Amino acid sequence: MKDAKKYYSLYSKKYKVSIIILVRYIAEQNTITKVLLCKLNFTYSLSL
């Protein structure tokens, strides 16, 4: 059970990283997405 938990956490970390890479790649391809992400990041940094 412990090994399964370790494997799952390792897998989810890898999975999250690949999602981030995928989102970034799509954002690079799509200017509209890039603009939206910039606005989102700006709004997020303002709320901090």
mmCIF file with all atom_site columns, C-alpha atoms in Angstrom:
data_model
loop_
_atom_site.group_PDB
_atom_site.id
_atom_site.type_symbol
_atom_site.label_atom_id
_atom_site.label_alt_id
_atom_site.label_comp_id
_atom_site.label_asym_id
_atom_site.label_entity_id
_atom_site.label_seq_id
_atom_site.pdbx_PDB_ins_code
_atom_site.Cartn_x
_atom_site.Cartn_y
_atom_site.Cartn_z
_atom_site.occupancy
_atom_site.B_iso_or_equiv
_atom_site.pdbx_formal_charge
_atom_site.auth_seq_id
_atom_site.auth_comp_id
_atom_site.auth_asym_id
_atom_site.auth_atom_id
_atom_site.pdbx_PDB_model_num
ATOM 1  C CA . MET A 1 1  ? 0.000  0.000  0.000   1.00 0.00 ? 1  MET A CA 1
ATOM 2  C CA . LYS A 1 2  ? 2.839  2.364  0.873   1.00 0.00 ? 2  LYS A CA 1
ATOM 3  C CA . ASP A 1 3  ? 4.582  1.640  -2.437  1.00 0.00 ? 3  ASP A CA 1
ATOM 4  C CA . ALA A 1 4  ? 1.379  2.315  -4.347  1.00 0.00 ? 4  ALA A CA 1
ATOM 5  C CA . LYS A 1 5  ? 1.034  5.671  -2.609  1.00 0.00 ? 5  LYS A CA 1
ATOM 6  C CA . LYS A 1 6  ? 4.644  6.573  -3.430  1.00 0.00 ? 6  LYS A CA 1
ATOM 7  C CA . TYR A 1 7  ? 4.127  5.521  -7.055  1.00 0.00 ? 7  TYR A CA 1
ATOM 8  C CA . TYR A 1 8  ? 0.914  7.540  -7.258  1.00 0.00 ? 8  TYR A CA 1
ATOM 9  C CA . SER A 1 9  ? 2.510  10.732 -5.915  1.00 0.00 ? 9  SER A CA 1
ATOM 10 C CA . LEU A 1 10 ? 5.419  10.290 -8.315  1.00 0.00 ? 10 LEU A CA 1
ATOM 11 C CA . TYR A 1 11 ? 3.020  9.731  -11.208 1.00 0.00 ? 11 TYR A CA 1
ATOM 12 C CA . SER A 1 12 ? 0.817  12.711 -10.331 1.00 0.00 ? 12 SER A CA 1
ATOM 13 C CA . LYS A 1 13 ? 3.889  14.978 -10.158 1.00 0.00 ? 13 LYS A CA 1
ATOM 14 C CA . LYS A 1 14 ? 4.986  13.807 -13.604 1.00 0.00 ? 14 LYS A CA 1
ATOM 15 C CA . TYR A 1 15 ? 1.433  14.194 -14.855 1.00 0.00 ? 15 TYR A CA 1
ATOM 16 C CA . LYS A 1 16 ? 1.134  17.752 -13.524 1.00 0.00 ? 16 LYS A CA 1
ATOM 17 C CA . VAL A 1 17 ? 4.442  18.692 -15.140 1.00 0.00 ? 17 VAL A CA 1
ATOM 18 C CA . SER A 1 18 ? 3.342  17.283 -18.500 1.00 0.00 ? 18 SER A CA 1
ATOM 19 C CA . ILE A 1 19 ? 0.058  19.203 -18.267 1.00 0.00 ? 19 ILE A CA 1
ATOM 20 C CA . ILE A 1 20 ? 1.989  22.433 -17.599 1.00 0.00 ? 20 ILE A CA 1
ATOM 21 C CA . ILE A 1 21 ? 4.260  21.732 -20.590 1.00 0.00 ? 21 ILE A CA 1
ATOM 22 C CA . LEU A 1 22 ? 1.242  20.974 -22.764 1.00 0.00 ? 22 LEU A CA 1
ATOM 23 C CA . VAL A 1 23 ? -0.565 24.151 -21.692 1.00 0.00 ? 23 VAL A CA 1
ATOM 24 C CA . ARG A 1 24 ? 2.560  26.210 -22.333 1.00 0.00 ? 24 ARG A CA 1
ATOM 25 C CA . TYR A 1 25 ? 3.013  24.622 -25.752 1.00 0.00 ? 25 TYR A CA 1
ATOM 26 C CA . ILE A 1 26 ? -0.598 25.360 -26.708 1.00 0.00 ? 26 ILE A CA 1
ATOM 27 C CA . ALA A 1 27 ? -0.220 28.891 -25.387 1.00 0.00 ? 27 ALA A CA 1
ATOM 28 C CA . GLU A 1 28 ? 2.861  29.370 -27.548 1.00 0.00 ? 28 GLU A CA 1
ATOM 29 C CA . GLN A 1 29 ? 0.875  28.266 -30.601 1.00 0.00 ? 29 GLN A CA 1
ATOM 30 C CA . ASN A 1 30 ? -2.203 30.327 -29.851 1.00 0.00 ? 30 ASN A CA 1
ATOM 31 C CA . THR A 1 31 ? -1.859 34.105 -29.493 1.00 0.00 ? 31 THR A CA 1
ATOM 32 C CA . ILE A 1 32 ? -5.339 34.486 -28.004 1.00 0.00 ? 32 ILE A CA 1
ATOM 33 C CA . THR A 1 33 ? -4.514 31.937 -25.316 1.00 0.00 ? 33 THR A CA 1
ATOM 34 C CA . LYS A 1 34 ? -1.226 33.722 -24.649 1.00 0.00 ? 34 LYS A CA 1
ATOM 35 C CA . VAL A 1 35 ? -3.030 37.041 -24.165 1.00 0.00 ? 35 VAL A CA 1
ATOM 36 C CA . LEU A 1 36 ? -5.577 35.390 -21.873 1.00 0.00 ? 36 LEU A CA 1
ATOM 37 C CA . LEU A 1 37 ? -2.808 33.759 -19.841 1.00 0.00 ? 37 LEU A CA 1
ATOM 38 C CA . CYS A 1 38 ? -1.010 37.086 -19.505 1.00 0.00 ? 38 CYS A CA 1
ATOM 39 C CA . LYS A 1 39 ? -4.214 38.734 -18.295 1.00 0.00 ? 39 LYS A CA 1
ATOM 40 C CA . LEU A 1 40 ? -4.783 35.836 -15.903 1.00 0.00 ? 40 LEU A CA 1
ATOM 41 C CA . ASN A 1 41 ? -1.233 36.068 -14.543 1.00 0.00 ? 41 ASN A CA 1
ATOM 42 C CA . PHE A 1 42 ? -1.571 39.830 -14.158 1.00 0.00 ? 42 PHE A CA 1
ATOM 43 C CA . THR A 1 43 ? -4.870 39.491 -12.282 1.00 0.00 ? 43 THR A CA 1
ATOM 44 C CA . TYR A 1 44 ? -3.340 36.773 -10.101 1.00 0.00 ? 44 TYR A CA 1
ATOM 45 C CA . SER A 1 45 ? -0.294 38.878 -9.232  1.00 0.00 ? 45 SER A CA 1
ATOM 46 C CA . LEU A 1 46 ? -2.575 41.792 -8.371  1.00 0.00 ? 46 LEU A CA 1
ATOM 47 C CA . SER A 1 47 ? -4.615 39.637 -6.009  1.00 0.00 ? 47 SER A CA 1
ATOM 48 C CA . LEU A 1 48 ? -1.474 38.530 -4.122  1.00 0.00 ? 48 LEU A CA 1
#
